[in-house]
Coordinates of C-alpha atoms and ligand atoms in Angstrom, one line a residue:
M1 CA 24.7 6.5 24.1
T2 CA 22.8 3.6 25.6
S3 CA 19.2 2.5 25.6
S4 CA 17.3 -0.5 27.0
R5 CA 16.4 -1.3 23.5
T6 CA 18.2 -3.3 20.8
D7 CA 20.4 -1.6 18.3
F8 CA 20.7 -2.9 14.7
P9 CA 23.7 -3.2 12.4
A10 CA 23.5 -2.0 8.8
P11 CA 21.6 -4.6 6.8
S12 CA 23.7 -6.6 4.4
G13 CA 23.2 -6.8 0.6
S14 CA 23.4 -4.1 -2.0
E15 CA 20.4 -4.8 -4.2
W16 CA 18.6 -1.6 -5.3
W17 CA 15.4 -2.4 -3.5
R18 CA 17.0 -2.7 -0.1
D19 CA 16.9 1.1 0.5
A20 CA 14.8 2.3 -2.5
V21 CA 12.2 5.0 -2.2
I22 CA 9.3 3.7 -4.1
Y23 CA 6.5 6.1 -5.3
Q24 CA 3.0 4.7 -5.7
V25 CA 1.2 5.9 -8.8
Y26 CA -2.5 5.4 -8.8
P27 CA -2.9 5.6 -12.5
R28 CA -6.5 6.8 -12.8
S29 CA -5.7 9.8 -10.5
F30 CA -2.2 10.7 -11.5
K31 CA -2.3 12.6 -14.8
D32 CA -4.8 12.5 -17.7
S33 CA -3.1 12.8 -21.0
N34 CA -6.1 12.3 -23.3
G35 CA -8.8 14.4 -21.6
D36 CA -11.2 11.6 -20.7
G37 CA -11.3 12.4 -17.0
M38 CA -9.1 9.5 -16.0
G39 CA -5.4 9.3 -15.6
D40 CA -3.4 7.1 -17.9
L41 CA 0.0 5.7 -18.8
G42 CA 0.7 8.6 -21.2
G43 CA 0.2 10.9 -18.2
V44 CA 2.7 8.8 -16.1
T45 CA 5.3 9.1 -18.9
E46 CA 4.7 12.8 -19.1
K47 CA 5.4 13.2 -15.4
L48 CA 8.3 10.9 -15.0
P49 CA 10.8 13.8 -15.0
Y50 CA 8.8 15.2 -12.0
L51 CA 9.3 12.0 -10.2
K52 CA 13.0 11.9 -11.1
Q53 CA 13.4 15.4 -9.7
L54 CA 11.5 14.5 -6.6
G55 CA 14.3 12.0 -6.0
V56 CA 12.5 8.6 -5.8
D57 CA 14.1 5.4 -7.1
A58 CA 11.2 3.5 -8.4
V59 CA 7.5 3.7 -9.4
W60 CA 4.9 1.2 -8.4
L61 CA 1.7 1.4 -10.5
S62 CA -1.6 0.2 -9.2
P63 CA -3.4 -2.0 -11.8
F64 CA -3.8 -0.7 -15.4
Y65 CA -5.0 -4.0 -16.9
L66 CA -8.2 -4.8 -18.7
S67 CA -10.9 -4.6 -16.1
P68 CA -14.6 -3.8 -15.7
Q69 CA -13.4 -1.5 -12.9
H70 CA -15.8 -2.8 -10.2
D71 CA -12.9 -2.4 -7.8
A72 CA -10.8 0.2 -9.5
G73 CA -8.8 -2.3 -11.5
Y74 CA -8.2 -4.8 -8.7
D75 CA -10.7 -7.0 -10.7
V76 CA -8.6 -8.1 -13.6
A77 CA -10.2 -9.5 -16.8
D78 CA -6.9 -9.9 -18.7
Y79 CA -3.5 -9.8 -17.0
R80 CA -1.7 -9.3 -20.3
T81 CA -3.7 -6.4 -21.7
V82 CA -3.7 -2.7 -20.8
D83 CA -7.2 -1.4 -20.3
P84 CA -8.0 1.1 -23.1
R85 CA -8.9 3.7 -20.4
F86 CA -5.2 3.6 -19.4
G87 CA -3.6 3.2 -22.9
S88 CA -2.0 0.2 -24.6
L89 CA 0.9 -2.1 -24.2
E90 CA 2.9 0.3 -26.5
D91 CA 2.1 3.0 -24.0
F92 CA 3.5 0.8 -21.2
D93 CA 6.6 0.1 -23.2
R94 CA 7.2 3.8 -23.8
M95 CA 6.7 4.6 -20.2
R96 CA 9.0 1.8 -19.0
E97 CA 11.7 2.9 -21.6
E98 CA 11.5 6.5 -20.4
A99 CA 11.6 5.4 -16.7
H100 CA 14.7 3.3 -17.3
R101 CA 16.3 6.1 -19.3
L102 CA 15.8 8.3 -16.2
G103 CA 17.1 5.6 -13.9
L104 CA 13.7 4.8 -12.4
K105 CA 12.6 1.2 -11.8
I106 CA 9.1 0.1 -12.6
I107 CA 7.0 -2.2 -10.3
V108 CA 3.6 -3.4 -11.6
D109 CA 0.7 -4.8 -9.6
L110 CA -0.1 -8.5 -9.5
V111 CA -3.6 -9.6 -8.4
P112 CA -3.3 -13.4 -7.9
N113 CA -6.0 -14.0 -5.2
H114 CA -8.9 -13.4 -7.6
T115 CA -9.8 -12.5 -11.1
S116 CA -12.6 -10.4 -12.4
E117 CA -15.9 -12.2 -13.2
D118 CA -15.2 -11.0 -16.8
H119 CA -12.0 -13.1 -17.0
E120 CA -12.3 -15.7 -19.7
W121 CA -11.5 -18.4 -17.1
F122 CA -14.5 -17.5 -15.0
R123 CA -16.8 -17.2 -18.0
A124 CA -15.7 -20.7 -19.1
A125 CA -16.2 -22.0 -15.5
L126 CA -19.8 -20.8 -15.5
A127 CA -20.5 -22.2 -18.9
A128 CA -18.8 -25.6 -18.3
G129 CA -20.8 -26.5 -15.1
P130 CA -20.1 -28.5 -12.0
G131 CA -17.3 -31.1 -12.0
S132 CA -15.6 -29.6 -15.0
P133 CA -11.8 -28.7 -15.1
E134 CA -12.9 -25.1 -15.8
R135 CA -14.6 -24.9 -12.4
E136 CA -11.5 -26.3 -10.8
R137 CA -9.7 -23.0 -11.4
Y138 CA -11.9 -21.3 -8.9
M139 CA -13.4 -22.2 -5.5
F140 CA -16.7 -23.7 -6.4
R141 CA -18.5 -25.8 -3.8
E142 CA -21.8 -27.4 -3.2
G143 CA -24.0 -25.6 -0.7
T144 CA -25.2 -26.9 2.7
G145 CA -28.7 -27.2 4.0
E146 CA -31.3 -29.7 2.6
N147 CA -31.1 -28.5 -0.9
G148 CA -27.7 -26.8 -1.0
E149 CA -29.5 -23.5 -0.4
L150 CA -27.0 -22.4 2.3
P151 CA -23.4 -21.4 1.6
P152 CA -20.6 -23.9 2.1
N153 CA -19.4 -22.1 5.2
N154 CA -19.9 -18.9 7.2
W155 CA -17.1 -16.8 5.8
K156 CA -17.8 -13.1 5.2
S157 CA -16.5 -11.1 2.4
L158 CA -14.0 -8.3 3.4
F159 CA -16.4 -6.0 1.6
G160 CA -19.1 -7.4 3.9
G161 CA -22.0 -9.8 3.4
R162 CA -21.3 -13.4 2.4
A163 CA -18.1 -14.5 0.8
W164 CA -20.1 -16.9 -1.4
T165 CA -22.4 -16.4 -4.3
R166 CA -24.7 -19.1 -5.8
V167 CA -24.8 -19.6 -9.5
P168 CA -27.9 -20.8 -11.4
D169 CA -26.9 -24.5 -11.4
G170 CA -26.8 -24.4 -7.6
Q171 CA -23.1 -24.4 -6.9
W172 CA -21.5 -21.6 -4.9
Y173 CA -18.2 -19.8 -5.6
L174 CA -16.0 -18.1 -3.0
H175 CA -15.1 -14.4 -3.2
L176 CA -13.2 -12.9 -0.3
F177 CA -13.9 -9.5 -1.9
D178 CA -16.7 -8.4 -4.2
S179 CA -18.9 -11.0 -5.8
T180 CA -17.4 -9.8 -9.1
Q181 CA -14.0 -11.0 -7.8
P182 CA -14.0 -14.8 -7.7
D183 CA -11.1 -16.4 -5.7
L184 CA -8.8 -18.6 -7.7
N185 CA -8.1 -22.1 -6.6
W186 CA -4.4 -22.3 -5.7
E187 CA -4.6 -26.0 -5.2
N188 CA -4.8 -26.3 -9.0
P189 CA -1.4 -26.6 -10.8
E190 CA -2.9 -24.8 -13.8
V191 CA -3.3 -21.6 -11.7
W192 CA 0.4 -21.8 -10.7
E193 CA 1.4 -22.3 -14.3
E194 CA -0.7 -19.3 -15.4
F195 CA 0.8 -17.0 -12.9
R196 CA 4.3 -18.0 -13.7
A197 CA 3.5 -17.1 -17.3
I198 CA 2.0 -13.7 -16.2
L199 CA 5.2 -13.0 -14.2
R200 CA 7.3 -13.8 -17.2
F201 CA 5.2 -11.7 -19.5
W202 CA 5.9 -8.6 -17.5
L203 CA 9.5 -9.5 -16.7
D204 CA 10.1 -9.9 -20.4
R205 CA 8.5 -6.5 -20.9
G206 CA 11.1 -5.0 -18.5
A207 CA 9.2 -4.8 -15.2
D208 CA 11.6 -4.6 -12.3
G209 CA 9.2 -6.0 -9.8
F210 CA 5.7 -6.8 -8.6
R211 CA 3.5 -5.6 -5.8
V212 CA 1.5 -8.6 -4.8
D213 CA -2.2 -7.9 -4.0
V214 CA -3.8 -9.7 -1.0
A215 CA -0.5 -11.6 -0.8
H216 CA -1.5 -13.6 2.3
G217 CA -4.8 -14.8 0.8
M218 CA -4.3 -17.4 -1.9
I219 CA -4.2 -20.5 0.2
K220 CA -7.2 -21.4 2.3
A221 CA -7.2 -23.8 5.3
D222 CA -8.1 -27.4 4.5
G223 CA -11.8 -28.1 4.6
L224 CA -12.6 -24.3 4.6
P225 CA -13.6 -24.3 8.3
D226 CA -16.1 -21.8 9.7
W227 CA -14.7 -18.7 11.2
D228 CA -16.5 -16.4 13.7
E229 CA -13.9 -13.9 14.7
Q230 CA -13.5 -11.5 11.8
V231 CA -12.1 -8.4 13.3
H232 CA -13.2 -5.6 11.0
M233 CA -16.6 -6.2 9.6
V234 CA -19.5 -3.9 9.7
E235 CA -22.7 -5.8 9.9
G236 CA -23.7 -7.1 6.5
T237 CA -26.8 -9.0 5.5
D238 CA -26.7 -12.5 4.3
S239 CA -27.0 -11.4 0.7
A240 CA -23.8 -11.3 -1.2
D241 CA -25.2 -8.4 -3.2
D242 CA -25.7 -6.5 0.0
A243 CA -22.0 -6.9 0.8
A244 CA -20.8 -4.3 3.3
A245 CA -17.7 -3.0 5.0
A246 CA -14.1 -2.2 4.3
T247 CA -11.3 -3.7 2.4
H248 CA -9.0 -3.3 5.3
P249 CA -9.1 -3.1 9.1
T250 CA -11.2 -0.3 10.5
P251 CA -10.1 -0.4 14.1
G252 CA -10.7 3.3 15.1
E253 CA -8.6 3.7 18.2
D254 CA -7.4 0.3 19.3
P255 CA -5.9 0.3 22.8
E256 CA -4.5 -3.2 22.2
G257 CA -2.2 -1.9 19.5
P258 CA -2.1 -2.4 15.7
G259 CA -1.5 -6.1 15.8
K260 CA -5.2 -6.7 16.7
T261 CA -6.3 -5.2 13.4
M262 CA -5.0 -8.1 11.4
D263 CA -7.6 -10.6 10.3
T264 CA -6.4 -14.1 11.2
G265 CA -9.1 -16.1 9.5
P266 CA -8.6 -19.5 7.9
Y267 CA -8.3 -17.7 4.5
F268 CA -5.3 -15.7 5.4
D269 CA -1.6 -16.4 6.2
Q270 CA -1.7 -20.1 5.7
D271 CA 1.6 -21.9 5.7
G272 CA 1.1 -23.1 2.1
V273 CA 1.2 -19.6 0.7
H274 CA 5.0 -19.5 1.2
E275 CA 5.5 -22.2 -1.4
I276 CA 4.0 -19.7 -4.0
Y277 CA 6.7 -17.1 -3.0
R278 CA 9.4 -19.7 -3.3
D279 CA 8.1 -20.6 -6.7
W280 CA 8.0 -16.9 -7.9
N281 CA 11.4 -16.2 -6.3
R282 CA 12.8 -18.9 -8.7
V283 CA 11.0 -17.3 -11.6
L284 CA 12.5 -13.9 -10.8
R285 CA 16.0 -15.4 -10.5
E286 CA 15.8 -16.5 -14.2
Y287 CA 16.0 -12.8 -15.0
P288 CA 19.0 -10.4 -14.6
G289 CA 18.7 -7.1 -12.7
E290 CA 17.6 -7.8 -9.2
R291 CA 13.8 -8.1 -9.8
M292 CA 11.7 -8.0 -6.7
L293 CA 8.4 -8.8 -5.1
V294 CA 6.7 -6.6 -2.4
V295 CA 3.8 -8.3 -0.7
E296 CA 0.7 -6.7 0.5
A297 CA 0.1 -9.0 3.5
W298 CA -1.9 -7.6 6.4
V299 CA -0.2 -10.1 8.7
G300 CA 1.1 -9.6 12.2
P301 CA 3.0 -9.7 14.5
A302 CA 6.2 -8.7 12.8
P303 CA 7.9 -12.1 13.0
R304 CA 5.0 -13.6 11.2
L305 CA 5.2 -11.0 8.4
A306 CA 9.0 -11.6 8.2
R307 CA 8.3 -15.1 7.0
Y308 CA 7.2 -13.6 3.7
V309 CA 10.7 -12.0 3.2
R310 CA 12.8 -15.0 4.0
E311 CA 15.8 -15.3 1.6
D312 CA 14.0 -17.5 -0.9
E313 CA 10.6 -15.7 -0.9
A314 CA 9.6 -12.1 -1.5
Q315 CA 12.1 -9.2 -1.2
Q316 CA 9.8 -6.8 0.7
A317 CA 6.6 -6.7 2.7
F318 CA 4.6 -3.5 3.4
N319 CA 4.9 -2.6 7.0
F320 CA 1.3 -1.8 7.9
D321 CA 2.0 -1.8 11.6
F322 CA 3.9 1.4 10.9
L323 CA 1.0 2.8 8.9
V324 CA -1.6 2.1 11.6
A325 CA 0.7 3.2 14.5
G326 CA -0.6 6.7 14.2
W327 CA 1.1 9.8 15.5
H328 CA 1.8 8.0 18.8
R329 CA 5.4 7.9 20.2
D330 CA 5.3 4.5 22.0
R331 CA 3.5 2.7 19.2
M332 CA 5.8 4.1 16.6
R333 CA 8.9 3.2 18.7
D334 CA 7.7 -0.3 19.3
T335 CA 6.8 -0.9 15.7
I336 CA 10.2 0.3 14.6
E337 CA 11.9 -1.9 17.1
T338 CA 9.9 -5.0 16.4
S339 CA 10.1 -4.5 12.6
L340 CA 13.9 -4.1 12.6
R341 CA 14.3 -7.0 14.9
A342 CA 12.1 -9.4 12.9
N343 CA 13.5 -8.5 9.5
S344 CA 17.1 -8.5 10.6
E345 CA 16.6 -12.2 11.7
V346 CA 15.7 -13.1 8.1
G347 CA 18.2 -10.7 6.4
A348 CA 15.5 -8.6 4.8
P349 CA 15.1 -4.8 4.7
C350 CA 12.1 -3.2 6.4
T351 CA 9.7 -1.0 4.5
W352 CA 8.1 2.2 5.9
V353 CA 4.7 3.3 4.6
L354 CA 2.3 6.0 5.8
S355 CA -0.5 6.0 3.3
N356 CA -1.8 4.2 0.2
H357 CA -4.9 4.1 -2.0
D358 CA -6.8 2.1 0.6
T359 CA -6.3 4.3 3.6
V360 CA -7.3 7.8 4.7
R361 CA -4.4 10.1 3.9
H362 CA -2.1 10.5 6.9
S363 CA -2.1 14.3 6.7
S364 CA -5.8 14.0 7.6
R365 CA -5.6 11.0 10.0
Y366 CA -3.0 12.9 12.0
G367 CA -5.3 15.9 12.2
L368 CA -8.0 14.0 14.1
S369 CA -8.4 14.3 17.8
S370 CA -7.3 10.7 18.4
R371 CA -3.6 10.1 17.7
T372 CA -4.3 6.6 16.4
A373 CA -7.5 7.3 14.5
Y374 CA -7.9 5.0 11.5
P375 CA -11.3 5.6 9.9
N376 CA -12.6 4.1 6.7
G377 CA -13.1 7.4 4.9
I378 CA -14.1 10.7 6.4
G379 CA -17.3 12.5 5.4
A380 CA -18.7 16.0 5.8
Q381 CA -20.7 14.9 8.9
D382 CA -17.7 13.4 10.6
E383 CA -15.1 15.1 12.8
Q384 CA -13.1 17.2 10.3
P385 CA -9.3 16.9 10.5
H386 CA -7.4 20.0 11.8
P387 CA -5.5 20.9 8.6
G388 CA -2.6 22.7 10.3
Q389 CA -2.0 20.0 12.8
G390 CA -2.4 17.1 10.3
L391 CA 0.1 18.7 7.9
R392 CA 2.6 19.6 10.5
R393 CA 2.6 16.0 11.8
A394 CA 2.7 14.6 8.3
R395 CA 5.9 16.6 7.5
A396 CA 7.5 15.4 10.7
A397 CA 6.5 11.9 10.0
A398 CA 8.1 12.1 6.6
L399 CA 11.4 12.9 8.2
V400 CA 11.0 9.7 10.3
E401 CA 9.9 7.6 7.4
L402 CA 12.6 8.7 5.0
S403 CA 15.5 8.3 7.5
L404 CA 14.8 4.7 8.8
P405 CA 16.9 1.8 7.5
G406 CA 15.2 0.1 4.6
S407 CA 12.9 1.1 1.8
A408 CA 10.2 3.8 2.0
Y409 CA 6.9 4.1 0.1
V410 CA 5.5 7.4 -0.9
Y411 CA 1.8 7.4 -2.1
Q412 CA 1.2 10.0 -4.8
G413 CA 0.3 13.3 -3.1
D414 CA 2.2 12.5 0.1
E415 CA 4.9 14.8 -1.2
L416 CA 2.3 17.6 -1.4
G417 CA 0.9 17.0 2.1
L418 CA -2.3 16.3 0.2
P419 CA -5.3 15.9 2.6
E420 CA -8.1 13.5 2.2
H421 CA -11.2 14.9 0.4
T422 CA -13.5 14.9 3.4
E423 CA -16.5 16.5 1.6
L424 CA -17.0 14.4 -1.4
P425 CA -20.6 14.5 -2.5
D426 CA -22.2 11.0 -2.2
A427 CA -23.1 11.1 -5.9
A428 CA -19.5 11.2 -6.8
R429 CA -18.4 8.2 -4.7
Q430 CA -17.3 5.2 -6.6
D431 CA -15.8 2.8 -4.1
P432 CA -18.0 -0.3 -4.0
T433 CA -17.7 -0.2 -0.2
F434 CA -19.9 2.9 -0.1
H435 CA -22.5 1.6 -2.5
R436 CA -22.7 -1.8 -1.0
T437 CA -23.3 -0.5 2.5
A438 CA -25.8 2.1 1.5
G439 CA -23.3 4.7 2.6
A440 CA -22.7 3.2 6.1
E441 CA -19.0 3.0 5.1
L442 CA -17.6 5.9 3.2
G443 CA -14.8 3.9 1.7
R444 CA -11.6 5.0 0.0
D445 CA -12.5 7.6 -2.6
G446 CA -11.3 10.5 -0.5
A447 CA -7.7 9.3 -0.8
R448 CA -8.0 8.7 -4.5
V449 CA -8.8 12.2 -5.8
P450 CA -6.9 13.3 -8.9
L451 CA -3.6 15.2 -8.2
P452 CA -3.5 19.0 -8.4
W453 CA -0.6 19.9 -10.7
S454 CA -1.1 23.5 -11.4
P455 CA -3.4 26.4 -10.4
V456 CA -4.2 27.0 -14.1
G457 CA -5.6 24.4 -16.4
E458 CA -8.6 22.1 -16.2
G459 CA -8.8 19.9 -13.2
L460 CA -5.9 21.8 -11.7
G461 CA -3.7 20.6 -14.5
F462 CA -4.8 16.9 -14.1
G463 CA -7.1 17.2 -17.1
P464 CA -10.7 18.1 -17.8
A465 CA -13.6 16.7 -15.7
P466 CA -11.6 14.6 -13.3
W467 CA -13.4 11.3 -12.4
L468 CA -13.6 12.5 -8.8
P469 CA -14.0 16.2 -8.0
Q470 CA -11.1 18.0 -6.3
P471 CA -11.7 19.9 -3.1
E472 CA -11.3 23.7 -2.9
S473 CA -8.2 23.2 -0.6
F474 CA -6.2 21.7 -3.5
H475 CA -6.0 25.1 -5.3
E476 CA -3.4 26.3 -2.9
I477 CA -1.3 23.2 -2.8
T478 CA -0.7 22.4 -6.5
V479 CA 2.7 21.0 -7.6
D480 CA 3.5 24.3 -9.5
H481 CA 2.6 26.4 -6.4
Q482 CA 4.8 24.2 -4.1
L483 CA 7.7 24.1 -6.5
G484 CA 8.1 27.9 -6.1
D485 CA 8.0 27.8 -2.3
P486 CA 11.1 26.7 -0.5
Q487 CA 9.0 26.0 2.7
S488 CA 6.5 23.8 0.9
T489 CA 6.0 20.2 1.7
L490 CA 7.2 19.3 -1.8
S491 CA 10.4 21.2 -1.2
L492 CA 10.8 19.4 2.1
Y493 CA 10.4 16.0 0.4
R494 CA 12.9 17.0 -2.3
R495 CA 15.5 18.1 0.2
A496 CA 14.9 15.0 2.3
L497 CA 15.3 12.7 -0.6
R498 CA 18.4 14.4 -1.9
L499 CA 20.0 14.3 1.6
R500 CA 18.9 10.7 2.1
H501 CA 20.8 9.8 -1.0
E502 CA 23.9 11.9 -0.2
L503 CA 24.1 10.5 3.4
G504 CA 23.3 6.9 2.4
L505 CA 20.3 6.9 4.7
G506 CA 18.1 3.8 4.3
A507 CA 21.3 1.7 4.2
T508 CA 22.7 2.6 7.7
G509 CA 22.5 0.7 11.0
F510 CA 20.3 2.0 13.7
A511 CA 20.7 2.8 17.4
W512 CA 18.0 4.2 19.8
H513 CA 18.8 7.5 21.5
P514 CA 17.9 7.4 25.2
L515 CA 15.4 10.2 24.6
S516 CA 13.1 7.6 23.1
D517 CA 12.6 6.1 26.6
E518 CA 12.0 9.4 28.4
D519 CA 8.5 10.8 28.9
Q520 CA 8.7 13.9 26.7
G521 CA 7.1 12.1 23.8
V522 CA 10.3 12.2 21.7
L523 CA 11.2 9.6 19.2
A524 CA 15.0 9.8 18.7
Y525 CA 17.6 7.5 17.1
V526 CA 21.1 7.6 15.7
L527 CA 22.1 6.4 12.2
P528 CA 25.8 5.5 12.4
R529 CA 27.9 6.6 9.4
E530 CA 31.6 6.6 8.8
D531 CA 31.4 10.2 7.8
G532 CA 29.6 11.4 10.9
D533 CA 26.5 10.0 12.6
V534 CA 23.1 11.4 11.8
M535 CA 20.6 11.8 14.6
V536 CA 16.8 12.0 14.0
A537 CA 14.5 13.4 16.6
A538 CA 10.7 13.8 16.4
N539 CA 8.5 15.4 19.0
L540 CA 5.2 13.4 19.3
G541 CA 4.6 14.8 22.7
D542 CA 2.4 17.7 24.0
A543 CA 5.1 20.2 24.8
P544 CA 8.4 21.5 23.4
A545 CA 11.2 19.0 24.3
T546 CA 14.8 19.6 25.2
V547 CA 17.2 17.9 22.8
A548 CA 20.8 18.7 23.8
E549 CA 22.2 17.8 20.4
L550 CA 20.3 20.8 18.9
S551 CA 23.0 22.9 20.4
T552 CA 26.0 20.7 19.6
G553 CA 25.0 19.1 16.3
E554 CA 24.6 20.5 12.8
L555 CA 21.0 21.0 11.7
L556 CA 20.6 19.2 8.4
L557 CA 16.9 19.4 7.9
A558 CA 13.8 20.5 9.9
S559 CA 10.2 19.7 9.3
G560 CA 9.2 23.3 9.6
Q561 CA 10.5 26.8 10.1
D562 CA 9.6 26.8 13.8
A563 CA 10.7 23.3 14.5
V564 CA 13.7 24.3 16.5
V565 CA 13.8 27.0 19.2
G566 CA 17.2 27.1 20.9
D567 CA 17.8 23.6 22.2
T568 CA 14.1 22.7 22.1
L569 CA 12.2 20.7 19.5
S570 CA 8.7 22.1 19.0
V571 CA 5.6 20.0 19.2
D572 CA 4.8 17.9 16.1
S573 CA 8.2 18.6 14.6
A574 CA 11.2 16.6 13.5
V575 CA 14.9 17.2 12.6
W576 CA 17.9 15.5 11.1
L577 CA 21.1 16.5 12.8
K578 CA 24.7 15.7 12.0
L579 CA 26.5 14.8 15.3
Ligands
LIG601 C1 -6.1 -3.5 -2.8 C2 -7.5 -3.0 -2.7 C3 -8.4 -4.0 -3.3 C4 -8.3 -5.3 -2.7 C5 -8.9 -6.4 -3.5 C6 -6.3 -4.7 -1.9 O1 -5.5 -5.0 -1.0 O2 -5.1 -2.7 -2.4 O3 -7.5 -1.7 -3.4 O4 -9.7 -3.5 -3.2 O5 -7.0 -5.7 -2.6 O6 -8.2 -6.7 -4.6

């Protein structure tokens, strides 16, 4: 079995995170245990047995810390307090204890690039005035222009508009995101000390790891030089309060490939940021039990991203190239190849991720006419995803994602094939992106709708009056409904995760199958195992494809009942075969 591409040996190391399946809980939308319309830690604890039965190894929780919630908790006012909306520290302890009892690891979110404007440090900075040590914790600067009336440079916020806001005494502060999210000054040793202490606080409380928000953003280029080439802005005005655009790349269909979607401005991916990960790596090593960091770094190409997972830095980095590759054979193949190659050079596992709380759900993206569509939200006026096609592809993509060597991330609802809510009424939308662009950008609410647990019960079992309304289509795809259906997407995920565990997938080597270079649109590879190789084939082409091994191998798992017809693999289908 030969291919022009490189094959990869099984990665070394046996730490749990190297091949873990990690489930992202978005707390406000997972399960509401106290009936206030918003999910909470009590709800997570209640549903841990569900996650155990699903077969995941770890749970990552998006922020549940004290926050005014201007950016759904990614604006932290106190890193050591649970927001009362989500519960209390005691609720966290109960959840962690129960997770550990069930053998599930807990990963918490860390937001080090910025705080909330409500953080006591920022309040103190405003009160103390220019030149004070309090201001030195943030990025305050004098303005330009005759009277300092112009911002210090031309940087734009990732939410649009200026990245600078002026305070009454005339100074300006930097905010790469919303004006309520001031950037911290990582040139200040006090900031380093504070984040070491925050890490230790949660490590002492039993957290097994951290997901690091905007992990490539903390260090800014010397002198904060102007930058004119932001790749994913919608036009904003010069007013910070008019800020516009998306948190993340909105490339639509990018013929150049996903690498182009990464913002390479002087505020991202600076060499100095790696010193922070070396520092945190040392903190994690003070603790037993293989604690880990997974970085959210929208950095490319793959060798550049691999620098974050060198031996003395973070353990994992989200593979966003894979997420934006779309349902496109060549892009997926090239991303798998370049990711495996780059990470094997630094001895780190790859991660595979299809959706998260910032992206349109892949079962809807895959249902759009462009195979590589990557919109920033979908509204009722936009092209509506084809539900059948989107779900069919999402099921096939799951069999690719969950078989590849390394660690896989499942965003809550992926396991249900949950679609994006594409008809949210404007009045319900909460993403600041939507409001700050006067609706020009729909934003991320459609991917954040509370989960449907059961056809009976308020909010489809989520709880009464969910903070975002659930679409009609959720009624047919609740957890309870899917548990009783052996052909459901939930049943497919459960089987795939059980088999993955039994067969040791995630920890195997990898060899391309020659079909991946042919023009039928098939992605195929072999996972070498002592006890019999496993072959994975997915048809991303436009016609049924001949796969000889369908006749000779043993069918372990298929993405749908009609995936295999004789020795052909149906369109938008995938299989696992034992050779
Ligand atoms: C988070 C977003 C958030 C942004 C600012 C991201 O990368 O995932 O949800 O809006 O950081 O904190």
